[in-house]
Amino acid sequence: MGEMTNLFRAQKAYFRTGQTHALRFRIQSLCTLQKAIKQFEPQIMDALHADLQKSQTESYISEIGFSYDEIRFVKNHLHKWMKPKRVPTSWLHFWSTSKIVPEPLGSVLIIGPWNYPFQLIISPLIGAIAAGNCAILKPSECAPHTSHVLKTLITETFDSDYIAVCEGGVEQTQALLAQPFDHLFFTGGTTIGKIVMKAAAEHLTPVTLELGGKSPCIVHKDAPIQLSATRIAWGKYMNAGQTCIAPDYILIHESIKEPFIQALKSATTRFWGTDPLTNPAYGKIINQRHFERLKTYLDQGTLRIGGTFNGQSLAPTVIDEVPDDAPVMQDEIFGPILPIRTYTQLDEAVQFIQNRPKPLALYCFSKQKEVLEAILAQTSSGGVCLNDTLVHISNPHLPFGGVGQSGMGAYHGFKSFEIFTHYKSVLRKTLLFDLPLRYPPYTQKKLGLFKRLMP
Ligand code: NAD
């Protein structure tokens, strides 16, 4: 895989020219990227449809428009973020000034998953460009159409010494991971996340791991049933449930379970009709392997909604009375199957969450501030969205990332800049005079003085 080594070295050499450092260059590159995405919009939409049967609206909201928003936000703030920050210096070091200087890291590797195969490569790339880095992008081989479009878009837009796409699977990714990158940004599953972190350790390369997990959704007894079900159905079944922050399972107060299931049924019918499998706007499962995996979950509880499938599509499904040790309650589902589990006291729901790995997202529906505050105080998760699903990801003022098993490091907005930046501490001393107090020989008198100055 000498090809990867050559590419990596070429990027290192380009980075050393210093061209990527200037504000003007970074802004220009972001504008160029924005224009290229605009120009490739039809191809991107076609590719997302071929890979995941995403409708144009869903592709626009969650992948293309999302990227424009991110570029706009970063462009508007970059000038401020790049400014060195003056900080105080102790008078013991008189006469000095101190500042923190943000500097680019160098060449970074961005590895993406297949579920939002465009946005999850472009969004970290925006951060890498903004911070003045070169980047190699490795899209997922499981979404080959989007991977090819990304390759064409980037190759036609940027010099590969600056930004390049390497397509491929495990072998190509491992060849890339063997290079001493200055940062690794990985989005994918926890298992591969561990492989990436081990490879990074060889070169002491810092990592950002955007992983997955089972994101719980609590529906308390006072939650408005129709509205909660509508918002949950939207978040769960978008992209046929293949969303890292989709509500994975419901924890619901037993008194409202039945009306809630009815409300979910009516929401899915409003969204996709009585037979979503024949609706072209409803997504498909990425590949046969995941489709077969999802089908094994169907009989692990009582089927309440859906459960039908066709080709590689699986209808919006709800299952009830699922044992806690069933695989569907153990694995990240990552598909349109929603298990429902009841509780009688809110504490039971809290304990259920506390006894499991920290999730990427957590949802809670309730009209009572005390309930929402109690959930916030007693649980830990990458992010939280109260009384809605998914939308917290689209606020660039909110860092997005996991905690514990769901990942490390966060991005979006300023955080995307910060992740790919080194904050260099700089102290500058005057040459006009020198205070000899700190130099040997160390007499008792000097020690006494220091003790008074540094009590
Ligand atoms: P994955 O971990 O299987 O693959 C991700 C990337 O790793 C791909 O580019 C793949 O080529 C590469 N890869 C696979 N095996 C590898 C190996 N042995 N060595 C090196 N690289 C390897 O993930 P996926 O199936 O594409 O995506 C689904 C997972 O991603 C889910 O767990 C989901 O929750 C998670 N996810 C997280 C976020 C987030 O923002 N936190 C977003 C989307 C998806």
XYZ file of C-alpha atoms and ligand atoms in Angstrom:
499
model
C 0.000 0.000 0.000
C 2.811 2.378 -0.941
C 0.122 4.515 -2.562
C -1.217 5.574 0.869
C 2.288 6.334 2.115
C 2.989 8.486 -0.943
C -0.282 10.360 -0.561
C 0.337 10.927 3.123
C 3.883 12.210 2.443
C 2.658 14.490 -0.346
C 0.125 16.015 2.068
C 2.781 16.486 4.723
C 4.990 18.293 2.204
C 2.098 20.478 1.091
C 1.188 21.295 4.680
C 4.769 22.438 5.319
C 4.450 25.067 2.593
C 2.156 26.868 5.052
C -0.492 27.625 2.425
C -3.332 26.018 4.357
C -2.673 28.229 7.403
C -3.999 31.555 6.173
C -7.554 32.666 6.973
C -8.113 33.659 3.353
C -7.084 30.189 2.108
C -9.376 28.445 4.607
C -12.377 30.630 3.735
C -11.695 30.194 0.037
C -11.540 26.402 0.435
C -14.840 26.370 2.335
C -16.463 28.448 -0.435
C -15.009 26.091 -3.061
C -16.386 23.093 -1.179
C -19.814 24.720 -0.902
C -19.877 25.445 -4.650
C -18.794 21.910 -5.499
C -21.567 20.411 -3.341
C -24.084 22.700 -5.053
C -22.834 21.570 -8.440
C -22.964 17.887 -7.458
C -26.355 18.057 -5.697
C -28.192 15.873 -8.269
C -25.444 13.210 -8.247
C -25.342 13.192 -4.433
C -29.114 12.732 -4.246
C -29.018 9.921 -6.826
C -26.230 8.179 -4.934
C -28.041 8.431 -1.591
C -31.136 7.026 -3.234
C -29.176 4.142 -4.769
C -27.445 3.311 -1.472
C -30.256 3.849 1.027
C -33.356 4.766 -0.993
C -33.287 8.187 0.677
C -35.906 10.574 -0.602
C -34.663 13.891 -1.978
C -36.140 15.814 0.953
C -34.523 13.547 3.530
C -31.206 13.743 1.650
C -31.435 17.513 1.585
C -32.373 17.962 5.247
C -29.990 15.464 6.760
C -27.008 15.475 4.404
C -26.745 18.316 1.860
C -28.521 21.240 3.551
C -26.932 20.164 6.828
C -23.487 20.611 5.223
C -24.364 24.084 3.855
C -25.487 25.190 7.327
C -22.254 23.960 8.843
C -20.105 25.712 6.197
C -22.028 28.983 6.649
C -21.680 28.890 10.436
C -17.964 28.114 10.332
C -17.246 30.805 7.714
C -19.027 33.397 9.827
C -17.026 32.633 12.959
C -13.635 31.497 11.701
C -11.975 34.902 11.898
C -12.776 35.108 15.613
C -11.783 31.491 16.366
C -8.378 31.874 14.677
C -7.346 34.902 16.725
C -4.593 34.285 19.284
C -5.925 34.872 22.784
C -3.988 37.102 25.192
C -3.871 35.698 28.731
C -2.445 37.161 31.960
C 1.084 36.362 33.160
C 2.140 36.267 36.816
C 4.149 39.326 37.875
C 6.847 36.872 38.993
C 7.772 36.713 35.304
C 7.823 40.462 34.851
C 8.075 41.606 32.026
C 6.332 39.026 29.871
C 3.247 38.648 27.759
C 1.387 35.375 27.178
C -0.955 34.191 24.490
C -2.589 31.031 23.197
C -2.095 30.569 19.462
C -4.370 28.187 17.544
C -2.365 26.284 14.921
C -3.332 23.550 12.436
C -2.320 19.980 13.262
C -1.128 18.819 9.832
C -2.662 15.968 7.874
C -5.752 14.284 9.311
C -7.663 11.117 8.454
C -11.480 11.097 8.422
C -13.190 7.679 8.298
C -16.947 7.603 7.727
C -19.832 5.137 8.130
C -22.566 4.268 5.607
C -25.740 5.597 7.234
C -25.292 9.323 6.466
C -22.430 8.594 4.097
C -22.118 12.110 2.669
C -22.658 14.341 5.682
C -20.531 12.290 8.068
C -17.495 12.757 5.811
C -18.182 16.393 4.816
C -19.036 17.702 8.287
C -15.697 16.734 9.884
C -13.933 17.862 6.687
C -15.388 21.356 7.219
C -13.704 21.387 10.645
C -10.412 20.113 9.212
C -10.379 22.826 6.496
C -11.419 25.543 8.936
C -8.551 24.585 11.234
C -6.046 24.752 8.324
C -5.270 21.063 7.816
C -4.797 18.692 4.896
C -7.159 15.715 4.944
C -7.596 12.210 3.600
C -11.186 11.008 3.544
C -12.203 7.337 3.710
C -15.939 6.942 3.014
C -17.714 3.682 3.763
C -17.499 0.949 1.157
C -21.020 -0.142 2.210
C -22.484 2.955 0.500
C -20.513 2.627 -2.775
C -22.524 5.129 -4.849
C -22.008 7.929 -2.340
C -18.372 6.922 -1.909
C -17.811 7.304 -5.708
C -19.557 10.679 -5.819
C -17.430 11.907 -2.922
C -14.308 10.713 -4.726
C -15.289 12.547 -7.933
C -16.414 15.704 -6.139
C -13.233 16.007 -4.077
C -10.854 14.987 -6.897
C -12.366 17.545 -9.271
C -12.346 20.268 -6.636
C -9.113 19.988 -4.653
C -5.511 19.034 -5.266
C -4.927 15.609 -3.669
C -1.913 17.037 -1.820
C -4.471 19.069 0.106
C -7.646 16.937 0.268
C -8.017 13.417 -1.120
C -10.495 10.545 -0.988
C -9.309 6.942 -0.613
C -12.079 4.499 -1.334
C -12.076 0.959 -0.009
C -12.807 -1.357 2.889
C -10.859 -2.915 5.735
C -7.586 -3.417 3.843
C -7.404 0.167 2.549
C -8.462 1.605 5.913
C -5.796 -0.356 7.718
C -3.147 0.836 5.235
C -4.247 4.391 5.998
C -4.239 3.739 9.733
C -0.585 2.683 9.464
C 0.366 6.291 8.568
C 1.352 8.686 11.378
C -1.535 11.139 10.918
C -1.820 14.170 13.161
C -5.425 13.336 14.037
C -7.881 10.526 13.358
C -11.568 11.293 13.161
C -13.636 8.098 13.101
C -17.408 7.689 12.880
C -18.682 4.120 13.114
C -19.388 1.256 15.478
C -17.784 0.657 18.875
C -16.000 -2.539 17.729
C -14.161 -0.834 14.853
C -13.637 2.223 17.058
C -11.416 0.070 19.286
C -9.394 -1.113 16.257
C -8.917 2.498 15.168
C -7.826 3.587 18.633
C -5.290 0.757 18.865
C -3.832 1.687 15.472
C -3.662 5.349 16.537
C -1.813 4.401 19.726
C 1.118 3.108 17.612
C 1.846 6.692 16.524
C 0.344 8.438 19.570
C -2.140 9.997 17.170
C -5.026 11.707 18.964
C -8.464 10.339 18.083
C -12.027 11.506 17.946
C -14.409 8.560 18.070
C -18.022 9.177 17.113
C -19.601 5.833 17.988
C -23.082 4.442 18.541
C -25.082 2.592 21.161
C -28.624 2.221 22.376
C -30.246 5.626 22.841
C -33.199 5.390 25.260
C -36.407 7.368 24.951
C -38.488 7.908 28.079
C -42.160 8.774 27.699
C -43.622 9.825 31.028
C -47.282 9.525 31.971
C -48.011 13.244 31.499
C -46.437 13.467 28.011
C -48.808 14.589 25.235
C -49.348 11.256 23.514
C -50.025 12.271 19.897
C -47.262 14.845 19.704
C -44.679 12.630 21.427
C -45.526 9.669 19.175
C -45.265 11.856 16.051
C -41.848 13.218 17.023
C -40.590 9.774 18.056
C -41.846 8.098 14.855
C -40.065 10.787 12.806
C -36.756 10.303 14.659
C -36.956 6.534 14.772
C -37.990 5.738 11.211
C -36.044 8.417 9.326
C -33.498 6.641 7.096
C -35.309 3.385 8.049
C -33.982 3.646 11.593
C -30.340 3.712 10.476
C -29.457 6.816 12.483
C -26.827 6.780 15.217
C -29.017 8.933 17.489
C -32.368 7.311 16.609
C -34.374 6.389 19.710
C -33.329 2.745 20.098
C -36.028 1.694 22.577
C -38.897 3.260 24.513
C -39.270 3.314 28.279
C -42.893 4.283 28.842
C -45.144 4.680 31.847
C -47.412 1.622 31.793
C -50.600 3.732 32.036
C -50.125 5.230 28.545
C -48.545 2.349 26.636
C -51.649 1.319 24.644
C -52.732 4.792 23.467
C -49.079 5.554 22.670
C -48.767 2.490 20.410
C -51.979 3.537 18.631
C -50.576 7.052 18.199
C -47.332 5.626 16.761
C -49.375 3.584 14.308
C -51.328 6.607 13.166
C -48.099 8.660 12.846
C -46.412 6.064 10.600
C -49.594 5.825 8.485
C -49.680 9.627 8.113
C -46.001 9.641 7.120
C -45.883 6.689 4.690
C -49.430 5.397 4.180
C -50.846 2.011 5.156
C -48.120 0.142 3.284
C -44.790 1.965 3.762
C -43.020 -0.823 1.833
C -44.578 0.448 -1.387
C -43.812 4.117 -0.602
C -40.714 5.262 -2.555
C -39.974 7.892 0.128
C -39.420 5.206 2.772
C -35.795 4.070 3.104
C -34.248 0.635 2.701
C -31.750 -1.310 4.739
C -28.189 -0.780 3.555
C -27.339 -4.400 2.724
C -28.501 -8.002 2.973
C -26.363 -8.733 6.038
C -28.000 -5.951 8.078
C -31.427 -6.860 6.679
C -31.025 -10.483 7.845
C -29.738 -9.298 11.249
C -32.785 -7.070 11.721
C -35.208 -9.837 10.768
C -33.893 -11.997 13.624
C -35.164 -9.339 16.087
C -38.763 -9.535 14.888
C -39.770 -12.555 16.956
C -38.017 -11.436 20.145
C -41.208 -9.780 21.421
C -44.892 -9.369 20.593
C -45.335 -7.675 17.246
C -47.588 -4.588 17.616
C -46.927 -2.600 14.433
C -45.306 -3.578 11.122
C -42.986 -6.566 11.009
C -43.474 -6.926 7.259
C -40.640 -6.767 4.741
C -40.070 -6.740 1.054
C -36.841 -6.800 -0.956
C -34.449 -5.008 1.398
C -37.078 -2.835 3.136
C -38.509 -3.423 6.570
C -41.719 -1.633 7.591
C -41.802 0.651 10.654
C -42.108 -1.892 13.447
C -42.972 -1.834 17.155
C -42.453 -4.811 19.447
C -43.709 -5.168 22.974
C -43.032 -7.484 25.947
C -39.397 -8.006 25.048
C -37.182 -9.768 27.639
C -34.302 -7.551 28.801
C -31.769 -10.189 27.814
C -33.080 -10.550 24.240
C -30.478 -9.472 21.626
C -32.793 -6.681 20.453
C -32.458 -5.149 23.932
C -28.692 -5.772 24.015
C -27.424 -4.769 20.535
C -27.700 -1.361 18.898
C -30.737 -1.975 16.629
C -29.885 0.449 13.820
C -33.071 -0.294 11.895
C -36.825 0.450 11.983
C -37.656 -1.775 14.968
C -38.753 -0.100 18.180
C -39.015 -2.210 21.362
C -41.283 -0.829 24.085
C -40.657 -1.466 27.760
C -42.879 -0.181 30.558
C -42.154 1.223 34.013
C -44.360 2.165 36.941
C -41.954 4.476 38.797
C -39.615 6.888 37.019
C -36.738 5.523 39.136
C -37.049 2.174 37.348
C -36.446 3.880 34.003
C -33.477 5.786 35.442
C -31.941 2.607 36.856
C -32.465 0.786 33.577
C -30.411 3.463 31.821
C -27.798 3.714 34.573
C -27.165 -0.050 34.376
C -26.222 0.138 30.712
C -23.348 1.778 28.783
C -23.654 5.549 28.419
C -25.663 6.216 25.229
C -24.993 8.705 22.432
C -28.397 10.383 22.863
C -31.155 10.341 25.422
C -34.753 11.470 24.953
C -37.391 12.267 27.514
C -40.970 13.438 26.957
C -42.814 15.095 29.843
C -44.609 18.358 30.588
C -43.074 18.506 34.047
C -39.830 20.394 34.470
C -39.034 18.325 37.588
C -39.214 15.084 35.597
C -36.948 16.419 32.851
C -34.506 17.825 35.416
C -34.445 14.523 37.341
C -33.565 12.616 34.166
C -30.859 15.137 33.285
C -29.357 14.946 36.759
C -29.384 11.164 37.081
C -28.268 9.964 33.655
C -25.219 10.491 31.478
C -25.251 10.480 27.668
C -23.458 12.177 24.770
C -26.390 14.541 24.257
C -29.983 15.014 25.359
C -33.065 16.202 23.551
C -36.106 16.916 25.671
C -39.590 16.596 24.165
C -38.265 15.947 20.651
C -35.874 13.624 18.832
C -32.719 14.133 16.711
C -32.917 17.920 16.410
C -30.190 18.669 18.957
C -27.677 17.477 16.327
C -28.527 20.395 14.046
C -27.703 23.205 16.474
C -24.085 24.210 15.705
C -23.846 25.846 19.126
C -24.196 22.387 20.723
C -21.138 20.088 20.640
C -22.070 16.696 19.218
C -20.358 13.546 20.479
C -20.550 10.572 22.779
C -19.348 9.671 26.245
C -17.975 6.331 27.501
C -18.884 3.561 25.040
C -20.630 6.021 22.710
C -17.427 7.849 21.870
C -14.891 10.492 22.793
C -14.549 14.063 21.581
C -17.278 16.236 20.133
C -17.634 18.332 16.996
C -19.935 20.747 15.071
C -19.550 24.519 15.103
C -16.619 25.740 17.177
C -15.853 22.222 18.408
C -15.078 21.102 14.843
C -12.453 23.835 14.668
C -11.105 22.985 18.108
C -10.753 19.240 17.396
C -8.392 19.841 14.470
C -6.448 22.641 16.163
C -3.507 22.673 18.528
C -3.592 25.487 21.056
C 0.030 26.517 21.390
C 1.002 28.334 24.563
C 3.449 31.168 24.019
C 5.211 33.334 26.633
C 7.363 36.220 25.459
C 9.914 37.820 27.802
C 11.463 41.252 27.542
C 15.135 41.546 26.583
C 15.436 45.012 28.094
C 16.373 43.834 31.587
C 16.835 40.674 33.635
C 15.952 39.896 37.264
C 18.736 37.614 38.579
C 16.753 36.293 41.550
C 15.990 32.903 39.947
C 19.601 32.056 39.065
C 22.009 30.013 41.209
C 23.751 30.209 43.565
C 20.671 29.564 45.680
C 21.312 31.293 48.989
C 19.159 31.129 52.126
C 18.239 34.750 51.470
C 16.834 33.876 48.035
C 14.920 30.928 49.487
C 13.388 33.194 52.128
C 12.393 35.687 49.460
C 10.771 33.005 47.297
C 8.871 31.708 50.307
C 7.416 35.154 50.817
C 6.662 35.643 47.095
C 5.148 32.166 46.666
C 3.538 31.489 50.046
P -18.342 0.476 10.980
O -17.663 0.682 12.300
O -18.594 -0.924 10.529
O -17.492 1.150 9.787
C -17.053 2.481 9.829
C -15.819 2.630 8.964
O -14.785 1.788 9.441
C -16.030 2.293 7.494
O -15.463 3.314 6.699
C -15.287 0.987 7.319
O -14.699 0.858 6.049
C -14.211 1.048 8.369
N -13.834 -0.282 8.862
C -14.624 -1.372 8.975
N -13.947 -2.405 9.485
C -12.688 -1.964 9.710
C -11.506 -2.568 10.233
N -11.493 -3.826 10.632
N -10.394 -1.809 10.320
C -10.409 -0.526 9.920
N -11.499 0.091 9.427
C -12.619 -0.608 9.313
O -19.644 1.340 11.088
P -20.855 1.364 10.092
O -21.493 0.011 10.105
O -20.436 1.970 8.812
O -21.821 2.413 10.805
C -22.700 2.066 11.812
C -22.196 2.453 13.186
O -21.751 3.792 13.191
C -23.282 2.386 14.223
O -22.773 1.808 15.399
C -23.652 3.836 14.459
O -24.202 4.103 15.708
C -22.333 4.486 14.283
N -22.523 5.900 13.912
C -22.171 6.860 14.792
C -22.385 8.186 14.472
C -22.001 9.301 15.390
O -22.017 10.447 14.951
N -21.654 9.036 16.642
C -22.935 8.515 13.238
C -23.274 7.490 12.368
C -23.055 6.184 12.701
